[in-house]
Amino acid sequence: MTDVFTPTRWSEAEILDRFRAAGVALPAPCLPGVKANLALLEDRWRVVQAALAEIEP
Amino acid sequence: MSLPTTVTGIAQAVRRGQVSARAVTQAALDRIAARDAEIRAVTRLLTERALQMADALDACIVAGEDPGPLAGVPIGIKALFDIKGLPTTAGAAMRVDAPAAEDDAAVLQRLTGAGAIPVAVLNMDEYAYGFVTVNAHFGTTRNPRDTARLAGGSSGGSAAAVAAGMLPLTWGSDTNGSIRVPAALCGVWGFRPAHGSVPEEGSFPFVPMLDTLGPFAATLDDLETGLAVAMGRPVAPLSALSVARLDGWFVTHAIDAYEEIFSAIGRVLGTMPMAHLPRVEAARAAAFFITGHDGGRLHRAELAQRPLAFDPETRDRLLAGNLVPTDLRDRAADFGAWFRARALDLLDRYDVLLAPATPDVAPLIDNPVIHTGDGPAPARANLGMLAQPISLAGLPVLCAPVSRPGKLPLGLQLIGAPGREGALFDLAARLESGGVLGV
């Protein structure tokens, strides 16, 4: 298990590959909105990760 | 006699045979016809079924039977509750031709079993993923207090229908704040029950770990009556002896108008200590992260088959959530368990915790921006920032309208421990008597 979640570092090809692996063929018009939402999720995960690091022994 | 307008007034008059359920039902339909073209809270009328139920109820009264505490009360329900014989759209255009529900949702059965009459299905953000009730297919629900402004969401149709006086009691769902946000922005009473205290069978899910179903009403008594029927038990009377205001995140991200409100509360209660709930920002982030993962996975099959059939605002968030690793989602849930324990620790010291429900008043439809401690921010992403952390803790929350004559509505969260909802109603009643709360 890894605690790393950094989709803003993923290339567009990598994003498309990850969707294909999940069984979803991402339509091109969705890519900008998906990238924006992945960035938000990355930001939120960073906040959670920092809190976990502080509360766990 | 003139027709009563409150839940308790209607039920009492119908039970006594002073007014007919048919007259009350028809009056509700007439109010919707007069007002909803402007508000757009209603996505479907249930006219035929409602009038048939009203006639059947009137026959019961004549036969000497008691239909129950909601006798003849016209209600509306968010579009994610199953209604026998109709597709449950959950606000999605792609579901208008979905198979008809085989039965009413469990909570709807409890309400109709107590005499309520469903008359309308109410608008929502698609699949409940939003705080604005801007729906690409069913339209934008306007705020009855100022129709240039958003009603909030995702249960915006439910809040607006009450605020506009169309219906005395409506039902919605709250995953991350979807009852509290629209209740606050529309200036009505709302209740997010403790997770699991109201049956969820027959409602379209969003994030099962966080989902709850709860009422909206124009009076505190009506809210309690509706909640008690849905929970299947009365709200046990309790006194709110110790009350504190949450500090930090809940102060930083609320507009200055709340300072006057808390000063007024302090004058009524005599004291207003501050209480600290740790790592609230992380709680909000964890709820957001879990929601992305669980909501995305829930809709993955449809996203694979017909992604362009989704509302674009919903679709891109659901798609992105599909790339959240499940092991990290579970770590966020671990944090949620820690946060809930801290919240319950605090509720060992205080009967009720107070916090603003939204950072700001209802934003304009044409310029959906609110003010937070970080400055102007997009409403869609931030309206729930004060509600979302409490969702993660799974606590019951009474969302109360602040009395602000001539001003746009604001709401207050009264947060308690599961099973101690009575303390929330006790405090709300005292603050309403003190002139701080009320529609």
CSV table of C-alpha atoms in Angstrom, one decimal:
chain,number,residue,atom,x,y,z
A,1,MET,CA,0.0,0.0,0.0
A,2,THR,CA,1.2,3.5,-0.8
A,3,ASP,CA,-0.1,6.8,0.6
A,4,VAL,CA,0.9,8.6,-2.6
A,5,PHE,CA,-1.9,10.2,-4.7
A,6,THR,CA,-0.5,12.8,-7.1
A,7,PRO,CA,-2.7,12.9,-10.2
A,8,THR,CA,-1.5,16.4,-11.1
A,9,ARG,CA,1.8,14.7,-12.0
A,10,TRP,CA,0.1,12.2,-14.3
A,11,SER,CA,0.2,12.8,-18.1
A,12,GLU,CA,-3.0,12.9,-20.1
A,13,ALA,CA,-2.0,9.5,-21.6
A,14,GLU,CA,-1.6,8.1,-18.1
A,15,ILE,CA,-5.0,9.4,-17.0
A,16,LEU,CA,-6.6,7.8,-20.0
A,17,ASP,CA,-4.8,4.6,-19.3
A,18,ARG,CA,-6.0,4.6,-15.7
A,19,PHE,CA,-9.6,5.1,-16.9
A,20,ARG,CA,-9.2,2.3,-19.4
A,21,ALA,CA,-8.0,0.0,-16.6
A,22,ALA,CA,-11.1,0.9,-14.7
A,23,GLY,CA,-13.3,0.0,-17.7
A,24,VAL,CA,-14.1,3.6,-18.6
A,25,ALA,CA,-13.3,5.1,-22.0
A,26,LEU,CA,-12.9,8.8,-21.2
A,27,PRO,CA,-14.5,11.1,-23.8
A,28,ALA,CA,-12.1,13.9,-24.8
A,29,PRO,CA,-14.5,16.7,-23.7
A,30,CYS,CA,-14.4,15.4,-20.1
A,31,LEU,CA,-10.6,15.5,-19.7
A,32,PRO,CA,-10.3,19.2,-18.6
A,33,GLY,CA,-13.0,18.8,-16.0
A,34,VAL,CA,-11.6,15.5,-14.8
A,35,LYS,CA,-8.2,17.0,-14.4
A,36,ALA,CA,-9.5,19.9,-12.4
A,37,ASN,CA,-11.4,17.5,-10.1
A,38,LEU,CA,-8.4,15.2,-9.7
A,39,ALA,CA,-6.4,18.3,-8.6
A,40,LEU,CA,-9.0,19.0,-5.9
A,41,LEU,CA,-8.9,15.4,-4.8
A,42,GLU,CA,-5.1,15.5,-4.6
A,43,ASP,CA,-5.3,18.6,-2.5
A,44,ARG,CA,-7.9,17.1,-0.1
A,45,TRP,CA,-5.9,13.9,0.2
A,46,ARG,CA,-2.8,15.9,1.2
A,47,VAL,CA,-4.8,17.5,4.0
A,48,VAL,CA,-6.0,14.1,5.2
A,49,GLN,CA,-2.6,12.5,4.9
A,50,ALA,CA,-1.0,15.3,7.0
A,51,ALA,CA,-3.7,14.8,9.7
A,52,LEU,CA,-3.2,11.1,9.8
A,53,ALA,CA,0.6,11.5,10.2
A,54,GLU,CA,0.0,13.7,13.2
A,55,ILE,CA,-2.6,11.6,15.0
A,56,GLU,CA,-1.2,8.1,14.4
A,57,PRO,CA,1.6,6.8,16.5
B,1,MET,CA,-63.2,27.5,8.4
B,2,SER,CA,-60.1,28.7,6.6
B,3,LEU,CA,-57.6,25.9,5.8
B,4,PRO,CA,-54.8,25.5,8.3
B,5,THR,CA,-51.2,25.8,6.9
B,6,THR,CA,-49.0,24.0,9.5
B,7,VAL,CA,-48.5,20.3,9.8
B,8,THR,CA,-50.0,20.2,13.3
B,9,GLY,CA,-52.9,22.5,12.3
B,10,ILE,CA,-53.8,20.4,9.3
B,11,ALA,CA,-53.6,17.1,11.0
B,12,GLN,CA,-55.7,18.3,13.9
B,13,ALA,CA,-58.4,19.8,11.7
B,14,VAL,CA,-58.5,16.7,9.4
B,15,ARG,CA,-58.7,14.3,12.4
B,16,ARG,CA,-61.6,16.3,13.8
B,17,GLY,CA,-63.3,16.3,10.5
B,18,GLN,CA,-63.2,20.1,10.4
B,19,VAL,CA,-61.6,20.2,7.0
B,20,SER,CA,-61.3,17.4,4.4
B,21,ALA,CA,-58.0,16.0,3.3
B,22,ARG,CA,-59.2,16.5,-0.3
B,23,ALA,CA,-59.6,20.3,0.3
B,24,VAL,CA,-56.1,20.5,1.9
B,25,THR,CA,-54.6,18.5,-0.9
B,26,GLN,CA,-56.3,20.5,-3.6
B,27,ALA,CA,-55.1,23.7,-1.9
B,28,ALA,CA,-51.5,22.5,-2.0
B,29,LEU,CA,-51.8,21.7,-5.7
B,30,ASP,CA,-53.2,25.1,-6.3
B,31,ARG,CA,-50.4,26.8,-4.4
B,32,ILE,CA,-47.8,24.8,-6.5
B,33,ALA,CA,-49.6,25.8,-9.7
B,34,ALA,CA,-49.5,29.5,-8.6
B,35,ARG,CA,-45.9,29.6,-7.5
B,36,ASP,CA,-43.7,26.9,-9.0
B,37,ALA,CA,-43.4,28.3,-12.5
B,38,GLU,CA,-41.1,30.9,-11.0
B,39,ILE,CA,-39.4,28.7,-8.3
B,40,ARG,CA,-39.0,25.4,-10.2
B,41,ALA,CA,-39.0,23.3,-7.0
B,42,VAL,CA,-41.3,20.6,-8.4
B,43,THR,CA,-40.3,18.1,-11.0
B,44,ARG,CA,-43.4,16.0,-11.0
B,45,LEU,CA,-46.9,16.3,-9.5
B,46,LEU,CA,-48.6,13.3,-8.0
B,47,THR,CA,-52.1,14.7,-8.5
B,48,GLU,CA,-54.1,11.6,-9.2
B,49,ARG,CA,-52.5,9.5,-6.5
B,50,ALA,CA,-52.7,12.4,-4.0
B,51,LEU,CA,-56.4,13.0,-4.6
B,52,GLN,CA,-57.2,9.3,-4.4
B,53,MET,CA,-55.3,9.1,-1.1
B,54,ALA,CA,-57.1,12.2,0.2
B,55,ASP,CA,-60.5,10.7,-0.6
B,56,ALA,CA,-59.5,7.4,1.1
B,57,LEU,CA,-58.4,9.3,4.2
B,58,ASP,CA,-61.6,11.3,4.3
B,59,ALA,CA,-63.5,8.0,4.2
B,60,CYS,CA,-61.5,6.8,7.2
B,61,ILE,CA,-62.4,9.9,9.2
B,62,VAL,CA,-66.1,9.4,8.4
B,63,ALA,CA,-65.7,5.7,9.5
B,64,GLY,CA,-64.3,6.9,12.8
B,65,GLU,CA,-60.7,5.8,12.2
B,66,ASP,CA,-57.6,7.9,13.1
B,67,PRO,CA,-55.2,8.2,10.2
B,68,GLY,CA,-52.3,9.4,12.5
B,69,PRO,CA,-50.3,12.5,13.3
B,70,LEU,CA,-49.8,13.5,9.7
B,71,ALA,CA,-53.5,13.1,8.7
B,72,GLY,CA,-54.1,14.9,5.4
B,73,VAL,CA,-50.7,16.7,5.5
B,74,PRO,CA,-49.5,17.3,1.9
B,75,ILE,CA,-45.8,16.5,1.6
B,76,GLY,CA,-43.2,16.7,-1.1
B,77,ILE,CA,-40.2,14.4,-1.5
B,78,LYS,CA,-36.8,14.8,-3.1
B,79,ALA,CA,-36.6,12.9,-6.5
B,80,LEU,CA,-34.4,10.2,-5.0
B,81,PHE,CA,-37.2,8.4,-3.0
B,82,ASP,CA,-38.9,5.5,-4.6
B,83,ILE,CA,-42.6,6.0,-5.4
B,84,LYS,CA,-44.4,2.9,-6.4
B,85,GLY,CA,-45.1,2.8,-10.1
B,86,LEU,CA,-42.7,5.6,-11.0
B,87,PRO,CA,-39.1,5.8,-12.1
B,88,THR,CA,-36.8,7.2,-9.4
B,89,THR,CA,-34.7,9.7,-11.3
B,90,ALA,CA,-32.4,11.0,-8.5
B,91,GLY,CA,-32.4,14.1,-10.6
B,92,ALA,CA,-30.8,12.4,-13.6
B,93,ALA,CA,-32.2,12.8,-17.1
B,94,MET,CA,-30.8,9.3,-18.0
B,95,ARG,CA,-33.2,7.8,-15.4
B,96,VAL,CA,-36.5,9.2,-16.6
B,97,ASP,CA,-37.2,5.9,-18.3
B,98,ALA,CA,-35.8,3.7,-15.5
B,99,PRO,CA,-37.9,0.8,-14.4
B,100,ALA,CA,-40.8,1.9,-12.1
B,101,ALA,CA,-40.3,1.4,-8.4
B,102,GLU,CA,-42.1,-1.6,-7.0
B,103,ASP,CA,-42.9,0.0,-3.7
B,104,ASP,CA,-42.6,3.3,-1.9
B,105,ALA,CA,-39.4,4.1,0.0
B,106,ALA,CA,-39.4,2.9,3.6
B,107,VAL,CA,-39.5,6.4,5.0
B,108,LEU,CA,-42.3,7.3,2.7
B,109,GLN,CA,-44.3,4.3,3.9
B,110,ARG,CA,-43.9,5.6,7.5
B,111,LEU,CA,-45.1,9.0,6.5
B,112,THR,CA,-48.1,7.8,4.5
B,113,GLY,CA,-48.8,5.3,7.3
B,114,ALA,CA,-49.3,8.3,9.5
B,115,GLY,CA,-51.7,10.0,7.1
B,116,ALA,CA,-49.3,12.1,4.9
B,117,ILE,CA,-50.3,12.7,1.3
B,118,PRO,CA,-47.4,12.9,-1.2
B,119,VAL,CA,-48.3,15.5,-3.8
B,120,ALA,CA,-45.0,16.4,-5.5
B,121,VAL,CA,-41.5,15.2,-6.4
B,122,LEU,CA,-38.9,17.8,-5.8
B,123,ASN,CA,-35.8,19.0,-7.7
B,124,MET,CA,-32.2,18.2,-6.8
B,125,ASP,CA,-28.7,18.3,-8.1
B,126,GLU,CA,-28.1,15.2,-10.3
B,127,TYR,CA,-27.4,12.2,-8.1
B,128,ALA,CA,-27.3,14.6,-5.1
B,129,TYR,CA,-23.7,15.6,-6.0
B,130,GLY,CA,-23.9,19.4,-5.4
B,131,PHE,CA,-24.9,22.2,-3.1
B,132,VAL,CA,-26.8,24.4,-5.6
B,133,THR,CA,-29.7,22.6,-7.3
B,134,VAL,CA,-28.6,23.6,-10.7
B,135,ASN,CA,-29.8,20.7,-12.8
B,136,ALA,CA,-29.1,20.5,-16.6
B,137,HIS,CA,-32.3,18.6,-17.3
B,138,PHE,CA,-34.8,19.7,-14.6
B,139,GLY,CA,-33.7,23.3,-14.3
B,140,THR,CA,-32.4,25.6,-11.6
B,141,THR,CA,-34.5,25.9,-8.4
B,142,ARG,CA,-34.7,29.6,-7.4
B,143,ASN,CA,-34.6,30.8,-3.8
B,144,PRO,CA,-38.1,32.0,-2.8
B,145,ARG,CA,-36.5,34.7,-0.5
B,146,ASP,CA,-34.9,36.2,-3.5
B,147,THR,CA,-35.5,34.5,-6.9
B,148,ALA,CA,-32.2,35.9,-8.3
B,149,ARG,CA,-30.4,33.7,-5.9
B,150,LEU,CA,-29.7,29.9,-5.6
B,151,ALA,CA,-31.8,27.8,-3.3
B,152,GLY,CA,-28.8,25.7,-2.3
B,153,GLY,CA,-28.7,22.0,-2.6
B,154,SER,CA,-28.8,19.2,-3.2
B,155,SER,CA,-32.2,19.1,-1.6
B,156,GLY,CA,-33.0,22.6,-3.0
B,157,GLY,CA,-36.5,21.7,-4.3
B,158,SER,CA,-37.4,20.5,-0.8
B,159,ALA,CA,-36.3,23.6,1.0
B,160,ALA,CA,-37.7,26.0,-1.7
B,161,ALA,CA,-41.1,24.3,-1.6
B,162,VAL,CA,-41.4,25.0,2.1
B,163,ALA,CA,-40.0,28.5,1.9
B,164,ALA,CA,-42.4,29.4,-0.9
B,165,GLY,CA,-45.4,28.2,1.2
B,166,MET,CA,-46.2,25.5,-1.3
B,167,LEU,CA,-45.9,22.6,1.1
B,168,PRO,CA,-45.7,22.5,5.0
B,169,LEU,CA,-43.4,19.5,5.1
B,170,THR,CA,-40.9,18.0,2.6
B,171,TRP,CA,-38.3,15.4,2.7
B,172,GLY,CA,-34.7,15.5,1.5
B,173,SER,CA,-31.3,13.8,1.9
B,174,ASP,CA,-28.1,15.0,3.5
B,175,THR,CA,-24.8,13.4,2.7
B,176,ASN,CA,-22.4,16.3,3.0
B,177,GLY,CA,-24.9,19.1,3.9
B,178,SER,CA,-27.7,18.7,1.4
B,179,ILE,CA,-30.4,19.4,3.9
B,180,ARG,CA,-28.5,22.0,6.0
B,181,VAL,CA,-27.3,24.1,3.1
B,182,PRO,CA,-30.6,24.7,1.4
B,183,ALA,CA,-32.5,25.0,4.7
B,184,ALA,CA,-30.1,27.8,5.7
B,185,LEU,CA,-30.2,29.6,2.4
B,186,CYS,CA,-34.0,29.4,2.1
B,187,GLY,CA,-34.6,30.3,5.7
B,188,VAL,CA,-36.6,27.1,6.8
B,189,TRP,CA,-36.1,24.5,9.5
B,190,GLY,CA,-34.2,21.3,8.5
B,191,PHE,CA,-32.9,18.2,10.2
B,192,ARG,CA,-30.1,15.9,9.4
B,193,PRO,CA,-30.8,12.8,11.5
B,194,ALA,CA,-28.0,10.7,13.0
B,195,HIS,CA,-26.7,8.3,10.5
B,196,GLY,CA,-28.9,5.2,10.5
B,197,SER,CA,-31.8,6.6,12.6
B,198,VAL,CA,-34.2,6.9,9.6
B,199,PRO,CA,-34.6,3.9,7.3
B,200,GLU,CA,-32.9,4.4,3.9
B,201,GLU,CA,-34.4,1.4,2.0
B,202,GLY,CA,-35.9,2.6,-1.3
B,203,SER,CA,-33.9,5.8,-1.5
B,204,PHE,CA,-31.3,6.2,-4.3
B,205,PRO,CA,-27.9,6.1,-2.5
B,206,PHE,CA,-25.0,8.5,-3.0
B,207,VAL,CA,-22.3,7.7,-0.3
B,208,PRO,CA,-23.9,5.1,2.0
B,209,MET,CA,-21.4,5.8,4.8
B,210,LEU,CA,-22.6,9.4,5.0
B,211,ASP,CA,-26.2,9.4,3.6
B,212,THR,CA,-29.1,10.4,5.8
B,213,LEU,CA,-32.8,11.3,5.1
B,214,GLY,CA,-34.5,14.2,6.8
B,215,PRO,CA,-37.3,16.7,6.9
B,216,PHE,CA,-37.8,20.4,6.1
B,217,ALA,CA,-40.6,22.4,7.7
B,218,ALA,CA,-41.8,26.0,8.3
B,219,THR,CA,-42.1,25.5,12.1
B,220,LEU,CA,-40.1,23.8,14.7
B,221,ASP,CA,-43.1,21.7,15.9
B,222,ASP,CA,-43.7,20.5,12.4
B,223,LEU,CA,-40.1,19.5,12.0
B,224,GLU,CA,-40.2,17.5,15.2
B,225,THR,CA,-43.5,15.8,14.2
B,226,GLY,CA,-42.2,14.8,10.8
B,227,LEU,CA,-38.9,13.5,12.2
B,228,ALA,CA,-40.6,11.5,14.9
B,229,VAL,CA,-42.8,9.7,12.4
B,230,ALA,CA,-39.8,8.9,10.2
B,231,MET,CA,-37.7,7.6,13.1
B,232,GLY,CA,-40.6,5.5,14.3
B,233,ARG,CA,-40.3,6.9,17.8
B,234,PRO,CA,-40.9,10.3,19.6
B,235,VAL,CA,-38.1,12.7,20.1
B,236,ALA,CA,-37.2,12.1,23.8
B,237,PRO,CA,-37.5,15.3,25.7
B,238,LEU,CA,-34.1,16.6,27.0
B,239,SER,CA,-32.8,19.9,28.2
B,240,ALA,CA,-29.8,21.6,26.7
B,241,LEU,CA,-28.0,22.5,29.8
B,242,SER,CA,-24.6,23.2,28.4
B,243,VAL,CA,-24.1,24.8,25.0
B,244,ALA,CA,-20.9,25.9,23.3
B,245,ARG,CA,-19.9,27.5,20.0
B,246,LEU,CA,-17.4,25.7,17.8
B,247,ASP,CA,-14.3,27.8,17.2
B,248,GLY,CA,-11.5,27.8,14.5
B,249,TRP,CA,-12.7,26.7,11.1
B,250,PHE,CA,-16.3,27.5,12.0
B,251,VAL,CA,-15.5,31.1,12.9
B,252,THR,CA,-12.8,31.8,10.2
B,253,HIS,CA,-15.0,30.8,7.3
B,254,ALA,CA,-18.3,32.5,8.3
B,255,ILE,CA,-19.2,36.0,7.4
B,256,ASP,CA,-19.2,38.7,10.1
B,257,ALA,CA,-23.0,38.7,10.4
B,258,TYR,CA,-22.7,35.6,12.5
B,259,GLU,CA,-20.9,37.5,15.3
B,260,GLU,CA,-24.0,39.5,15.9
B,261,ILE,CA,-26.0,36.3,15.9
B,262,PHE,CA,-23.8,34.6,18.4
B,263,SER,CA,-23.8,37.7,20.6
B,264,ALA,CA,-27.6,37.5,20.6
B,265,ILE,CA,-27.5,33.8,21.5
B,266,GLY,CA,-25.1,34.6,24.4
B,267,ARG,CA,-27.6,37.2,25.7
B,268,VAL,CA,-30.4,34.6,25.7
B,269,LEU,CA,-28.4,31.8,27.2
B,270,GLY,CA,-26.3,34.0,29.6
B,271,THR,CA,-23.1,32.4,28.4
B,272,MET,CA,-21.5,31.2,25.2
B,273,PRO,CA,-18.2,29.4,25.7
B,274,MET,CA,-16.1,28.4,22.7
B,275,ALA,CA,-15.3,24.7,22.1
B,276,HIS,CA,-12.6,23.2,19.9
B,277,LEU,CA,-13.1,20.4,17.5
B,278,PRO,CA,-9.7,19.3,16.3
B,279,ARG,CA,-8.7,19.0,12.6
B,280,VAL,CA,-11.9,20.2,11.1
B,281,GLU,CA,-10.3,21.0,7.8
B,282,ALA,CA,-9.1,17.4,7.5
B,283,ALA,CA,-12.6,16.2,8.3
B,284,ARG,CA,-14.0,18.2,5.5
B,285,ALA,CA,-11.2,16.9,3.2
B,286,ALA,CA,-11.8,13.3,4.2
B,287,ALA,CA,-15.6,13.6,3.6
B,288,PHE,CA,-14.8,15.1,0.2
B,289,PHE,CA,-12.3,12.4,-0.7
B,290,ILE,CA,-14.6,9.5,0.5
B,291,THR,CA,-17.5,11.1,-1.5
B,292,GLY,CA,-15.4,11.2,-4.7
B,293,HIS,CA,-14.4,7.5,-4.3
B,294,ASP,CA,-17.8,6.1,-3.3
B,295,GLY,CA,-19.9,8.2,-5.6
B,296,GLY,CA,-17.6,7.5,-8.5
B,297,ARG,CA,-17.6,3.7,-7.9
B,298,LEU,CA,-21.4,3.8,-7.5
B,299,HIS,CA,-21.9,5.2,-11.0
B,300,ARG,CA,-18.9,3.5,-12.7
B,301,ALA,CA,-21.0,1.2,-14.9
B,302,GLU,CA,-23.1,4.1,-16.3
B,303,LEU,CA,-20.0,6.3,-16.7
B,304,ALA,CA,-18.5,3.5,-18.8
B,305,GLN,CA,-21.7,3.0,-20.9
B,306,ARG,CA,-22.9,6.6,-21.5
B,307,PRO,CA,-20.8,9.3,-19.9
B,308,LEU,CA,-22.2,12.1,-22.0
B,309,ALA,CA,-25.7,11.4,-20.6
B,310,PHE,CA,-24.7,12.8,-17.3
B,311,ASP,CA,-25.0,16.4,-16.2
B,312,PRO,CA,-21.4,17.7,-17.1
B,313,GLU,CA,-21.0,19.2,-13.6
B,314,THR,CA,-21.7,15.9,-12.0
B,315,ARG,CA,-20.0,13.7,-14.5
B,316,ASP,CA,-16.5,15.1,-14.3
B,317,ARG,CA,-16.5,14.8,-10.5
B,318,LEU,CA,-17.8,11.2,-10.6
B,319,LEU,CA,-15.2,10.3,-13.2
B,320,ALA,CA,-12.4,11.8,-11.2
B,321,GLY,CA,-13.5,9.9,-8.1
B,322,ASN,CA,-13.0,6.6,-10.0
B,323,LEU,CA,-9.3,7.2,-9.9
B,324,VAL,CA,-9.1,7.5,-6.1
B,325,PRO,CA,-7.4,4.4,-4.8
B,326,THR,CA,-9.6,2.4,-2.4
B,327,ASP,CA,-6.9,1.9,0.1
B,328,LEU,CA,-6.5,5.7,0.5
B,329,ARG,CA,-10.3,6.1,0.7
B,330,ASP,CA,-10.2,3.6,3.6
B,331,ARG,CA,-7.4,5.6,5.3
B,332,ALA,CA,-9.7,8.7,5.0
B,333,ALA,CA,-12.4,6.6,6.7
B,334,ASP,CA,-9.9,5.7,9.5
B,335,PHE,CA,-9.5,9.5,10.0
B,336,GLY,CA,-13.3,9.8,10.1
B,337,ALA,CA,-13.5,7.3,13.0
B,338,TRP,CA,-10.9,9.3,14.9
B,339,PHE,CA,-12.7,12.6,14.2
B,340,ARG,CA,-16.1,11.1,15.3
B,341,ALA,CA,-14.5,10.0,18.6
B,342,ARG,CA,-13.2,13.5,19.2
B,343,ALA,CA,-16.7,15.0,18.4
B,344,LEU,CA,-18.3,12.6,20.8
B,345,ASP,CA,-15.8,13.5,23.5
B,346,LEU,CA,-16.8,17.1,23.1
B,347,LEU,CA,-20.5,16.1,23.3
B,348,ASP,CA,-19.7,14.5,26.7
B,349,ARG,CA,-19.0,18.0,27.9
B,350,TYR,CA,-21.7,19.9,26.1
B,351,ASP,CA,-25.2,19.0,25.2
B,352,VAL,CA,-25.3,21.1,22.0
B,353,LEU,CA,-22.5,22.6,19.8
B,354,LEU,CA,-23.3,25.5,17.6
B,355,ALA,CA,-21.9,26.5,14.2
B,356,PRO,CA,-22.9,28.4,11.2
B,357,ALA,CA,-24.5,26.2,8.5
B,358,THR,CA,-23.0,28.1,5.5
B,359,PRO,CA,-20.2,30.6,5.2
B,360,ASP,CA,-22.4,33.2,3.5
B,361,VAL,CA,-26.0,34.0,2.3
B,362,ALA,CA,-27.4,32.5,-0.8
B,363,PRO,CA,-25.3,33.4,-3.9
B,364,LEU,CA,-26.6,35.0,-7.0
B,365,ILE,CA,-27.5,32.5,-9.8
B,366,ASP,CA,-25.7,34.6,-12.3
B,367,ASN,CA,-22.6,35.1,-10.1
B,368,PRO,CA,-22.3,32.1,-7.8
B,369,VAL,CA,-19.6,33.3,-5.5
B,370,ILE,CA,-19.6,33.3,-1.7
B,371,HIS,CA,-17.3,34.8,0.9
B,372,THR,CA,-15.2,32.5,3.1
B,373,GLY,CA,-12.2,33.1,5.3
B,374,ASP,CA,-10.1,32.6,2.1
B,375,GLY,CA,-11.9,35.4,0.3
B,376,PRO,CA,-14.4,35.1,-2.6
B,377,ALA,CA,-14.8,31.4,-3.5
B,378,PRO,CA,-17.0,29.4,-6.0
B,379,ALA,CA,-20.3,28.6,-4.3
B,380,ARG,CA,-20.6,25.1,-5.8
B,381,ALA,CA,-17.5,23.8,-4.1
B,382,ASN,CA,-17.7,25.7,-0.9
B,383,LEU,CA,-21.3,26.2,0.3
B,384,GLY,CA,-20.9,22.9,2.3
B,385,MET,CA,-17.6,23.6,3.9
B,386,LEU,CA,-19.1,24.1,7.4
B,387,ALA,CA,-21.6,21.2,7.1
B,388,GLN,CA,-19.4,18.6,5.6
B,389,PRO,CA,-17.1,18.0,8.7
B,390,ILE,CA,-20.2,17.2,10.8
B,391,SER,CA,-21.4,14.7,8.3
B,392,LEU,CA,-18.1,12.8,8.7
B,393,ALA,CA,-18.8,12.6,12.5
B,394,GLY,CA,-22.3,11.1,11.7
B,395,LEU,CA,-24.1,13.4,14.2
B,396,PRO,CA,-27.7,14.6,14.2
B,397,VAL,CA,-28.0,18.3,13.3
B,398,LEU,CA,-30.9,20.6,13.6
B,399,CYS,CA,-30.5,23.4,11.1
B,400,ALA,CA,-32.4,26.5,12.3
B,401,PRO,CA,-33.3,29.7,10.4
B,402,VAL,CA,-31.9,32.8,12.1
B,403,SER,CA,-34.4,35.5,12.6
B,404,ARG,CA,-33.3,38.3,10.2
B,405,PRO,CA,-36.3,40.4,9.1
B,406,GLY,CA,-35.6,42.1,5.9
B,407,LYS,CA,-32.3,40.3,5.3
B,408,LEU,CA,-31.3,37.2,3.4
B,409,PRO,CA,-31.5,34.0,5.4
B,410,LEU,CA,-28.7,32.5,7.4
B,411,GLY,CA,-28.8,29.1,9.2
B,412,LEU,CA,-27.4,27.8,12.4
B,413,GLN,CA,-26.3,24.2,13.0
B,414,LEU,CA,-27.4,22.8,16.4
B,415,ILE,CA,-25.2,19.6,16.7
B,416,GLY,CA,-25.8,16.9,19.3
B,417,ALA,CA,-25.1,13.3,20.1
B,418,PRO,CA,-27.0,10.5,18.5
B,419,GLY,CA,-30.1,9.6,20.5
B,420,ARG,CA,-30.1,13.0,22.2
B,421,GLU,CA,-32.0,15.0,19.6
B,422,GLY,CA,-34.4,16.3,22.2
B,423,ALA,CA,-31.7,18.7,23.5
B,424,LEU,CA,-31.5,20.2,20.0
B,425,PHE,CA,-35.2,20.8,19.9
B,426,ASP,CA,-35.1,22.2,23.5
B,427,LEU,CA,-32.4,24.7,22.6
B,428,ALA,CA,-34.0,25.7,19.3
B,429,ALA,CA,-37.3,26.4,21.1
B,430,ARG,CA,-35.6,28.6,23.7
B,431,LEU,CA,-33.7,30.5,21.1
B,432,GLU,CA,-36.8,31.0,19.0
B,433,SER,CA,-38.6,32.3,22.1
B,434,GLY,CA,-35.7,34.6,22.6
B,435,GLY,CA,-36.1,36.1,19.2
B,436,VAL,CA,-32.9,34.7,17.7
B,437,LEU,CA,-34.3,31.9,15.6
B,438,GLY,CA,-37.4,31.6,13.5
B,439,VAL,CA,-38.8,31.9,9.9
